[in-house]
Amino acid sequence: MNQEIYKTFNDDLFTRLEKNTFTTEDSVRYTFFASLIKHTTLATHEIVLEFPHNTLDGAEIDTYLPDFYGNEVIIDPNPAISTSESFSDV
C-alpha cells in the first residue's frame, strides 16, 4: 500500500495525541480513513462500517472495502474476522 497513507496517518495521529485531543478507537480509525481517502481514489461511500459477517452469527466486520483496486479488503482487529474467507457472495 502507498507509504504516504501511513505517513499521513502517523503524522495526523501524532498531532492529535500531541494536542491532547480526546481520542477513542473510532477517532484513530477515522484518522486512518482520512489518510486513505487523501492518497487513493477511494470515496467515503465505498467504506462500509460494521458490515454483517457472512458466516459468524451476530458478528460484524469493523471495516469492509468491497472494491479497493479490484480487491475486497477487510479491516478488523479480530484475527478470526480479518483472515476469513471472501465476502463477495454476501
PDB file of N, CA and C in Angstrom:
ATOM      1  N   MET A   1       0.847  -1.172   0.000  1.00  0.00           N
ATOM      2  CA  MET A   1       0.000   0.000   0.000  1.00  0.00           C
ATOM      3  C   MET A   1       0.896   1.240   0.000  1.00  0.00           C
ATOM      4  N   ASN A   2       0.379   2.291  -0.488  1.00  0.00           N
ATOM      5  CA  ASN A   2       1.089   3.557  -0.604  1.00  0.00           C
ATOM      6  C   ASN A   2       1.652   4.003   0.754  1.00  0.00           C
ATOM      7  N   GLN A   3       2.958   4.196   0.822  1.00  0.00           N
ATOM      8  CA  GLN A   3       3.605   4.606   2.073  1.00  0.00           C
ATOM      9  C   GLN A   3       3.122   5.976   2.549  1.00  0.00           C
ATOM     10  N   GLU A   4       2.656   6.804   1.618  1.00  0.00           N
ATOM     11  CA  GLU A   4       2.137   8.117   2.006  1.00  0.00           C
ATOM     12  C   GLU A   4       0.897   7.985   2.891  1.00  0.00           C
ATOM     13  N   ILE A   5       0.122   6.926   2.681  1.00  0.00           N
ATOM     14  CA  ILE A   5      -1.050   6.691   3.537  1.00  0.00           C
ATOM     15  C   ILE A   5      -0.594   6.583   4.986  1.00  0.00           C
ATOM     16  N   TYR A   6       0.410   5.751   5.217  1.00  0.00           N
ATOM     17  CA  TYR A   6       0.895   5.522   6.578  1.00  0.00           C
ATOM     18  C   TYR A   6       1.583   6.755   7.155  1.00  0.00           C
ATOM     19  N   LYS A   7       2.315   7.479   6.335  1.00  0.00           N
ATOM     20  CA  LYS A   7       2.996   8.686   6.815  1.00  0.00           C
ATOM     21  C   LYS A   7       1.980   9.737   7.249  1.00  0.00           C
ATOM     22  N   THR A   8       0.972   9.961   6.421  1.00  0.00           N
ATOM     23  CA  THR A   8      -0.058  10.944   6.769  1.00  0.00           C
ATOM     24  C   THR A   8      -0.811  10.505   8.016  1.00  0.00           C
ATOM     25  N   PHE A   9      -1.168   9.227   8.082  1.00  0.00           N
ATOM     26  CA  PHE A   9      -1.858   8.697   9.259  1.00  0.00           C
ATOM     27  C   PHE A   9      -1.006   8.915  10.511  1.00  0.00           C
ATOM     28  N   ASN A  10       0.260   8.557  10.432  1.00  0.00           N
ATOM     29  CA  ASN A  10       1.174   8.729  11.562  1.00  0.00           C
ATOM     30  C   ASN A  10       1.261  10.198  11.978  1.00  0.00           C
ATOM     31  N   ASP A  11       1.457  11.068  11.015  1.00  0.00           N
ATOM     32  CA  ASP A  11       1.594  12.498  11.315  1.00  0.00           C
ATOM     33  C   ASP A  11       0.315  13.064  11.934  1.00  0.00           C
ATOM     34  N   ASP A  12      -0.831  12.718  11.344  1.00  0.00           N
ATOM     35  CA  ASP A  12      -2.108  13.233  11.851  1.00  0.00           C
ATOM     36  C   ASP A  12      -2.420  12.691  13.242  1.00  0.00           C
ATOM     37  N   LEU A  13      -2.156  11.402  13.457  1.00  0.00           N
ATOM     38  CA  LEU A  13      -2.417  10.817  14.768  1.00  0.00           C
ATOM     39  C   LEU A  13      -1.466  11.402  15.814  1.00  0.00           C
ATOM     40  N   PHE A  14      -0.210  11.575  15.450  1.00  0.00           N
ATOM     41  CA  PHE A  14       0.760  12.180  16.364  1.00  0.00           C
ATOM     42  C   PHE A  14       0.305  13.582  16.764  1.00  0.00           C
ATOM     43  N   THR A  15      -0.136  14.371  15.790  1.00  0.00           N
ATOM     44  CA  THR A  15      -0.613  15.731  16.074  1.00  0.00           C
ATOM     45  C   THR A  15      -1.804  15.690  17.017  1.00  0.00           C
ATOM     46  N   ARG A  16      -2.731  14.792  16.754  1.00  0.00           N
ATOM     47  CA  ARG A  16      -3.920  14.647  17.591  1.00  0.00           C
ATOM     48  C   ARG A  16      -3.531  14.341  19.040  1.00  0.00           C
ATOM     49  N   LEU A  17      -2.616  13.389  19.207  1.00  0.00           N
ATOM     50  CA  LEU A  17      -2.194  12.996  20.553  1.00  0.00           C
ATOM     51  C   LEU A  17      -1.351  14.082  21.217  1.00  0.00           C
ATOM     52  N   GLU A  18      -0.516  14.733  20.438  1.00  0.00           N
ATOM     53  CA  GLU A  18       0.330  15.809  20.957  1.00  0.00           C
ATOM     54  C   GLU A  18      -0.514  16.968  21.487  1.00  0.00           C
ATOM     55  N   LYS A  19      -1.646  17.214  20.843  1.00  0.00           N
ATOM     56  CA  LYS A  19      -2.527  18.309  21.255  1.00  0.00           C
ATOM     57  C   LYS A  19      -3.504  17.877  22.350  1.00  0.00           C
ATOM     58  N   ASN A  20      -3.347  16.624  22.817  1.00  0.00           N
ATOM     59  CA  ASN A  20      -4.206  16.072  23.873  1.00  0.00           C
ATOM     60  C   ASN A  20      -5.685  16.114  23.505  1.00  0.00           C
ATOM     61  N   THR A  21      -5.978  15.927  22.226  1.00  0.00           N
ATOM     62  CA  THR A  21      -7.360  15.849  21.776  1.00  0.00           C
ATOM     63  C   THR A  21      -7.946  14.531  22.265  1.00  0.00           C
ATOM     64  N   PHE A  22      -9.143  14.582  22.841  1.00  0.00           N
ATOM     65  CA  PHE A  22      -9.787  13.358  23.311  1.00  0.00           C
ATOM     66  C   PHE A  22      -9.833  12.365  22.156  1.00  0.00           C
ATOM     67  N   THR A  23      -9.312  11.165  22.374  1.00  0.00           N
ATOM     68  CA  THR A  23      -9.155  10.197  21.292  1.00  0.00           C
ATOM     69  C   THR A  23      -9.672   8.831  21.721  1.00  0.00           C
ATOM     70  N   THR A  24     -10.520   8.267  20.886  1.00  0.00           N
ATOM     71  CA  THR A  24     -11.044   6.920  21.106  1.00  0.00           C
ATOM     72  C   THR A  24     -10.603   6.033  19.946  1.00  0.00           C
ATOM     73  N   GLU A  25     -10.973   4.763  20.021  1.00  0.00           N
ATOM     74  CA  GLU A  25     -10.674   3.848  18.914  1.00  0.00           C
ATOM     75  C   GLU A  25     -11.272   4.376  17.611  1.00  0.00           C
ATOM     76  N   ASP A  26     -12.485   4.893  17.676  1.00  0.00           N
ATOM     77  CA  ASP A  26     -13.123   5.437  16.475  1.00  0.00           C
ATOM     78  C   ASP A  26     -12.327   6.611  15.910  1.00  0.00           C
ATOM     79  N   SER A  27     -11.808   7.465  16.781  1.00  0.00           N
ATOM     80  CA  SER A  27     -11.006   8.600  16.318  1.00  0.00           C
ATOM     81  C   SER A  27      -9.782   8.136  15.544  1.00  0.00           C
ATOM     82  N   VAL A  28      -9.137   7.092  16.043  1.00  0.00           N
ATOM     83  CA  VAL A  28      -7.958   6.548  15.363  1.00  0.00           C
ATOM     84  C   VAL A  28      -8.362   5.979  14.008  1.00  0.00           C
ATOM     85  N   ARG A  29      -9.454   5.236  13.995  1.00  0.00           N
ATOM     86  CA  ARG A  29      -9.936   4.633  12.750  1.00  0.00           C
ATOM     87  C   ARG A  29     -10.267   5.713  11.720  1.00  0.00           C
ATOM     88  N   TYR A  30     -10.973   6.759  12.119  1.00  0.00           N
ATOM     89  CA  TYR A  30     -11.361   7.805  11.172  1.00  0.00           C
ATOM     90  C   TYR A  30     -10.157   8.602  10.692  1.00  0.00           C
ATOM     91  N   THR A  31      -9.160   8.749  11.539  1.00  0.00           N
ATOM     92  CA  THR A  31      -7.921   9.400  11.117  1.00  0.00           C
ATOM     93  C   THR A  31      -7.260   8.584  10.012  1.00  0.00           C
ATOM     94  N   PHE A  32      -7.282   7.258  10.164  1.00  0.00           N
ATOM     95  CA  PHE A  32      -6.731   6.391   9.121  1.00  0.00           C
ATOM     96  C   PHE A  32      -7.537   6.526   7.829  1.00  0.00           C
ATOM     97  N   PHE A  33      -8.864   6.548   7.933  1.00  0.00           N
ATOM     98  CA  PHE A  33      -9.695   6.677   6.731  1.00  0.00           C
ATOM     99  C   PHE A  33      -9.434   7.994   6.014  1.00  0.00           C
ATOM    100  N   ALA A  34      -9.241   9.059   6.756  1.00  0.00           N
ATOM    101  CA  ALA A  34      -8.942  10.355   6.134  1.00  0.00           C
ATOM    102  C   ALA A  34      -7.672  10.258   5.303  1.00  0.00           C
ATOM    103  N   SER A  35      -6.666   9.592   5.838  1.00  0.00           N
ATOM    104  CA  SER A  35      -5.417   9.404   5.101  1.00  0.00           C
ATOM    105  C   SER A  35      -5.629   8.509   3.886  1.00  0.00           C
ATOM    106  N   LEU A  36      -6.395   7.452   4.063  1.00  0.00           N
ATOM    107  CA  LEU A  36      -6.680   6.523   2.969  1.00  0.00           C
ATOM    108  C   LEU A  36      -7.384   7.237   1.816  1.00  0.00           C
ATOM    109  N   ILE A  37      -8.371   8.051   2.140  1.00  0.00           N
ATOM    110  CA  ILE A  37      -9.113   8.786   1.115  1.00  0.00           C
ATOM    111  C   ILE A  37      -8.219   9.829   0.435  1.00  0.00           C
ATOM    112  N   LYS A  38      -7.372  10.472   1.216  1.00  0.00           N
ATOM    113  CA  LYS A  38      -6.485  11.502   0.663  1.00  0.00           C
ATOM    114  C   LYS A  38      -5.523  10.941  -0.380  1.00  0.00           C
ATOM    115  N   HIS A  39      -5.043   9.717  -0.176  1.00  0.00           N
ATOM    116  CA  HIS A  39      -3.982   9.169  -1.020  1.00  0.00           C
ATOM    117  C   HIS A  39      -4.431   8.069  -1.979  1.00  0.00           C
ATOM    118  N   THR A  40      -5.731   7.848  -2.097  1.00  0.00           N
ATOM    119  CA  THR A  40      -6.242   6.835  -3.033  1.00  0.00           C
ATOM    120  C   THR A  40      -7.434   7.412  -3.785  1.00  0.00           C
ATOM    121  N   THR A  41      -8.031   6.601  -4.624  1.00  0.00           N
ATOM    122  CA  THR A  41      -9.250   7.005  -5.323  1.00  0.00           C
ATOM    123  C   THR A  41     -10.497   6.592  -4.549  1.00  0.00           C
ATOM    124  N   LEU A  42     -10.320   6.072  -3.343  1.00  0.00           N
ATOM    125  CA  LEU A  42     -11.429   5.619  -2.512  1.00  0.00           C
ATOM    126  C   LEU A  42     -12.312   6.800  -2.115  1.00  0.00           C
ATOM    127  N   ALA A  43     -13.624   6.609  -2.201  1.00  0.00           N
ATOM    128  CA  ALA A  43     -14.586   7.639  -1.796  1.00  0.00           C
ATOM    129  C   ALA A  43     -15.264   7.212  -0.497  1.00  0.00           C
ATOM    130  N   THR A  44     -15.822   8.169   0.213  1.00  0.00           N
ATOM    131  CA  THR A  44     -16.439   7.856   1.507  1.00  0.00           C
ATOM    132  C   THR A  44     -17.546   6.817   1.392  1.00  0.00           C
ATOM    133  N   HIS A  45     -18.296   6.830   0.299  1.00  0.00           N
ATOM    134  CA  HIS A  45     -19.388   5.863   0.162  1.00  0.00           C
ATOM    135  C   HIS A  45     -18.887   4.441  -0.098  1.00  0.00           C
ATOM    136  N   GLU A  46     -17.602   4.279  -0.330  1.00  0.00           N
ATOM    137  CA  GLU A  46     -17.029   2.956  -0.563  1.00  0.00           C
ATOM    138  C   GLU A  46     -16.483   2.315   0.711  1.00  0.00           C
ATOM    139  N   ILE A  47     -16.584   3.013   1.826  1.00  0.00           N
ATOM    140  CA  ILE A  47     -16.145   2.485   3.115  1.00  0.00           C
ATOM    141  C   ILE A  47     -17.383   2.030   3.874  1.00  0.00           C
ATOM    142  N   VAL A  48     -17.451   0.736   4.176  1.00  0.00           N
ATOM    143  CA  VAL A  48     -18.603   0.173   4.872  1.00  0.00           C
ATOM    144  C   VAL A  48     -18.173  -0.184   6.292  1.00  0.00           C
ATOM    145  N   LEU A  49     -18.823   0.424   7.284  1.00  0.00           N
ATOM    146  CA  LEU A  49     -18.519   0.148   8.684  1.00  0.00           C
ATOM    147  C   LEU A  49     -19.535  -0.831   9.258  1.00  0.00           C
ATOM    148  N   GLU A  50     -19.055  -1.686  10.158  1.00  0.00           N
ATOM    149  CA  GLU A  50     -19.905  -2.642  10.864  1.00  0.00           C
ATOM    150  C   GLU A  50     -20.734  -3.484   9.903  1.00  0.00           C
ATOM    151  N   PHE A  51     -20.052  -4.048   8.914  1.00  0.00           N
ATOM    152  CA  PHE A  51     -20.666  -4.891   7.889  1.00  0.00           C
ATOM    153  C   PHE A  51     -20.984  -6.258   8.488  1.00  0.00           C
ATOM    154  N   PRO A  52     -22.192  -6.788   8.291  1.00  0.00           N
ATOM    155  CA  PRO A  52     -22.534  -8.098   8.857  1.00  0.00           C
ATOM    156  C   PRO A  52     -21.623  -9.202   8.311  1.00  0.00           C
ATOM    157  N   HIS A  53     -21.119 -10.016   9.217  1.00  0.00           N
ATOM    158  CA  HIS A  53     -20.270 -11.144   8.819  1.00  0.00           C
ATOM    159  C   HIS A  53     -21.151 -12.195   8.166  1.00  0.00           C
ATOM    160  N   ASN A  54     -20.647 -12.835   7.110  1.00  0.00           N
ATOM    161  CA  ASN A  54     -21.499 -13.769   6.367  1.00  0.00           C
ATOM    162  C   ASN A  54     -21.545 -15.175   6.955  1.00  0.00           C
ATOM    163  N   THR A  55     -20.687 -15.516   7.913  1.00  0.00           N
ATOM    164  CA  THR A  55     -20.746 -16.860   8.496  1.00  0.00           C
ATOM    165  C   THR A  55     -20.766 -16.873  10.018  1.00  0.00           C
ATOM    166  N   LEU A  56     -20.398 -15.802  10.671  1.00  0.00           N
ATOM    167  CA  LEU A  56     -20.403 -15.741  12.134  1.00  0.00           C
ATOM    168  C   LEU A  56     -21.636 -14.977  12.594  1.00  0.00           C
ATOM    169  N   ASP A  57     -22.620 -15.702  13.122  1.00  0.00           N
ATOM    170  CA  ASP A  57     -23.872 -15.079  13.553  1.00  0.00           C
ATOM    171  C   ASP A  57     -23.632 -13.951  14.545  1.00  0.00           C
ATOM    172  N   GLY A  58     -24.210 -12.811  14.264  1.00  0.00           N
ATOM    173  CA  GLY A  58     -24.122 -11.657  15.142  1.00  0.00           C
ATOM    174  C   GLY A  58     -22.817 -10.886  15.059  1.00  0.00           C
ATOM    175  N   ALA A  59     -21.850 -11.411  14.330  1.00  0.00           N
ATOM    176  CA  ALA A  59     -20.556 -10.725  14.221  1.00  0.00           C
ATOM    177  C   ALA A  59     -20.608  -9.668  13.125  1.00  0.00           C
ATOM    178  N   GLU A  60     -19.828  -8.636  13.321  1.00  0.00           N
ATOM    179  CA  GLU A  60     -19.715  -7.583  12.313  1.00  0.00           C
ATOM    180  C   GLU A  60     -18.253  -7.366  11.974  1.00  0.00           C
ATOM    181  N   ILE A  61     -18.009  -7.035  10.732  1.00  0.00           N
ATOM    182  CA  ILE A  61     -16.670  -6.676  10.285  1.00  0.00           C
ATOM    183  C   ILE A  61     -16.511  -5.195  10.560  1.00  0.00           C
ATOM    184  N   ASP A  62     -15.436  -4.831  11.225  1.00  0.00           N
ATOM    185  CA  ASP A  62     -15.214  -3.436  11.590  1.00  0.00           C
ATOM    186  C   ASP A  62     -15.276  -2.535  10.362  1.00  0.00           C
ATOM    187  N   THR A  63     -14.511  -2.876   9.327  1.00  0.00           N
ATOM    188  CA  THR A  63     -14.470  -2.076   8.104  1.00  0.00           C
ATOM    189  C   THR A  63     -14.358  -2.992   6.899  1.00  0.00           C
ATOM    190  N   TYR A  64     -15.174  -2.737   5.903  1.00  0.00           N
ATOM    191  CA  TYR A  64     -15.183  -3.544   4.685  1.00  0.00           C
ATOM    192  C   TYR A  64     -15.092  -2.620   3.480  1.00  0.00           C
ATOM    193  N   LEU A  65     -14.126  -2.896   2.614  1.00  0.00           N
ATOM    194  CA  LEU A  65     -13.976  -2.166   1.353  1.00  0.00           C
ATOM    195  C   LEU A  65     -14.261  -3.166   0.241  1.00  0.00           C
ATOM    196  N   PRO A  66     -15.460  -3.127  -0.350  1.00  0.00           N
ATOM    197  CA  PRO A  66     -15.831  -4.146  -1.333  1.00  0.00           C
ATOM    198  C   PRO A  66     -15.013  -4.126  -2.615  1.00  0.00           C
ATOM    199  N   ASP A  67     -14.482  -2.973  -2.987  1.00  0.00           N
ATOM    200  CA  ASP A  67     -13.706  -2.909  -4.231  1.00  0.00           C
ATOM    201  C   ASP A  67     -12.586  -1.889  -4.089  1.00  0.00           C
ATOM    202  N   PHE A  68     -11.499  -2.329  -3.487  1.00  0.00           N
ATOM    203  CA  PHE A  68     -10.330  -1.473  -3.319  1.00  0.00           C
ATOM    204  C   PHE A  68      -9.294  -1.917  -4.332  1.00  0.00           C
ATOM    205  N   TYR A  69      -9.235  -1.202  -5.442  1.00  0.00           N
ATOM    206  CA  TYR A  69      -8.344  -1.554  -6.553  1.00  0.00           C
ATOM    207  C   TYR A  69      -8.550  -3.003  -6.993  1.00  0.00           C
ATOM    208  N   GLY A  70      -9.822  -3.407  -7.088  1.00  0.00           N
ATOM    209  CA  GLY A  70     -10.154  -4.742  -7.579  1.00  0.00           C
ATOM    210  C   GLY A  70     -10.126  -5.839  -6.535  1.00  0.00           C
ATOM    211  N   ASN A  71      -9.906  -5.499  -5.281  1.00  0.00           N
ATOM    212  CA  ASN A  71      -9.854  -6.495  -4.212  1.00  0.00           C
ATOM    213  C   ASN A  71     -10.819  -6.146  -3.096  1.00  0.00           C
ATOM    214  N   GLU A  72     -11.351  -7.184  -2.442  1.00  0.00           N
ATOM    215  CA  GLU A  72     -12.092  -6.975  -1.212  1.00  0.00           C
ATOM    216  C   GLU A  72     -11.073  -6.794  -0.096  1.00  0.00           C
ATOM    217  N   VAL A  73     -11.332  -5.846   0.800  1.00  0.00           N
ATOM    218  CA  VAL A  73     -10.429  -5.628   1.927  1.00  0.00           C
ATOM    219  C   VAL A  73     -11.254  -5.609   3.206  1.00  0.00           C
ATOM    220  N   ILE A  74     -10.786  -6.365   4.188  1.00  0.00           N
ATOM    221  CA  ILE A  74     -11.414  -6.410   5.498  1.00  0.00           C
ATOM    222  C   ILE A  74     -10.414  -5.845   6.497  1.00  0.00           C
ATOM    223  N   ILE A  75     -10.852  -4.847   7.264  1.00  0.00           N
ATOM    224  CA  ILE A  75     -10.008  -4.266   8.303  1.00  0.00           C
ATOM    225  C   ILE A  75     -10.721  -4.499   9.625  1.00  0.00           C
ATOM    226  N   ASP A  76     -10.135  -5.333  10.465  1.00  0.00           N
ATOM    227  CA  ASP A  76     -10.751  -5.653  11.739  1.00  0.00           C
ATOM    228  C   ASP A  76      -9.664  -6.109  12.703  1.00  0.00           C
ATOM    229  N   PRO A  77      -9.705  -5.636  13.952  1.00  0.00           N
ATOM    230  CA  PRO A  77      -8.682  -6.056  14.908  1.00  0.00           C
ATOM    231  C   PRO A  77      -8.809  -7.516  15.332  1.00  0.00           C
ATOM    232  N   ASN A  78      -9.954  -8.131  15.074  1.00  0.00           N
ATOM    233  CA  ASN A  78     -10.173  -9.527  15.440  1.00  0.00           C
ATOM    234  C   ASN A  78      -9.612 -10.429  14.351  1.00  0.00           C
ATOM    235  N   PRO A  79      -8.557 -11.211  14.640  1.00  0.00           N
ATOM    236  CA  PRO A  79      -7.940 -12.053  13.603  1.00  0.00           C
ATOM    237  C   PRO A  79      -8.898 -13.077  13.004  1.00  0.00           C
ATOM    238  N   ALA A  80      -9.874 -13.542  13.762  1.00  0.00           N
ATOM    239  CA  ALA A  80     -10.830 -14.515  13.229  1.00  0.00           C
ATOM    240  C   ALA A  80     -11.668 -13.900  12.123  1.00  0.00           C
ATOM    241  N   ILE A  81     -11.889 -12.617  12.203  1.00  0.00           N
ATOM    242  CA  ILE A  81     -12.680 -11.925  11.188  1.00  0.00           C
ATOM    243  C   ILE A  81     -11.799 -11.443  10.049  1.00  0.00           C
ATOM    244  N   SER A  82     -10.674 -10.855  10.354  1.00  0.00           N
ATOM    245  CA  SER A  82      -9.853 -10.247   9.312  1.00  0.00           C
ATOM    246  C   SER A  82      -9.155 -11.265   8.425  1.00  0.00           C
ATOM    247  N   THR A  83      -9.116 -12.532   8.824  1.00  0.00           N
ATOM    248  CA  THR A  83      -8.480 -13.550   7.988  1.00  0.00           C
ATOM    249  C   THR A  83      -9.494 -14.508   7.385  1.00  0.00           C
ATOM    250  N   SER A  84     -10.765 -14.183   7.476  1.00  0.00           N
ATOM    251  CA  SER A  84     -11.793 -15.085   6.975  1.00  0.00           C
ATOM    252  C   SER A  84     -11.912 -15.030   5.461  1.00  0.00           C
ATOM    253  N   GLU A  85     -12.802 -15.856   4.947  1.00  0.00           N
ATOM    254  CA  GLU A  85     -12.958 -16.008   3.501  1.00  0.00           C
ATOM    255  C   GLU A  85     -13.506 -14.755   2.830  1.00  0.00           C
ATOM    256  N   SER A  86     -13.590 -14.808   1.531  1.00  0.00           N
ATOM    257  CA  SER A  86     -14.112 -13.704   0.735  1.00  0.00           C
ATOM    258  C   SER A  86     -15.567 -13.435   1.087  1.00  0.00           C
ATOM    259  N   PHE A  87     -15.975 -12.202   0.936  1.00  0.00           N
ATOM    260  CA  PHE A  87     -17.346 -11.818   1.233  1.00  0.00           C
ATOM    261  C   PHE A  87     -18.117 -11.440  -0.023  1.00  0.00           C
ATOM    262  N   SER A  88     -17.604 -11.791  -1.181  1.00  0.00           N
ATOM    263  CA  SER A  88     -18.243 -11.373  -2.426  1.00  0.00           C
ATOM    264  C   SER A  88     -19.624 -11.982  -2.613  1.00  0.00           C
ATOM    265  N   ASP A  89     -19.910 -13.082  -1.920  1.00  0.00           N
ATOM    266  CA  ASP A  89     -21.215 -13.711  -2.092  1.00  0.00           C
ATOM    267  C   ASP A  89     -22.227 -13.231  -1.067  1.00  0.00           C
ATOM    268  N   VAL A  90     -21.903 -12.188  -0.317  1.00  0.00           N
ATOM    269  CA  VAL A  90     -22.815 -11.673   0.701  1.00  0.00           C
ATOM    270  C   VAL A  90     -23.832 -10.766   0.054  1.00  0.00           C
TER     271      VAL A  90
END
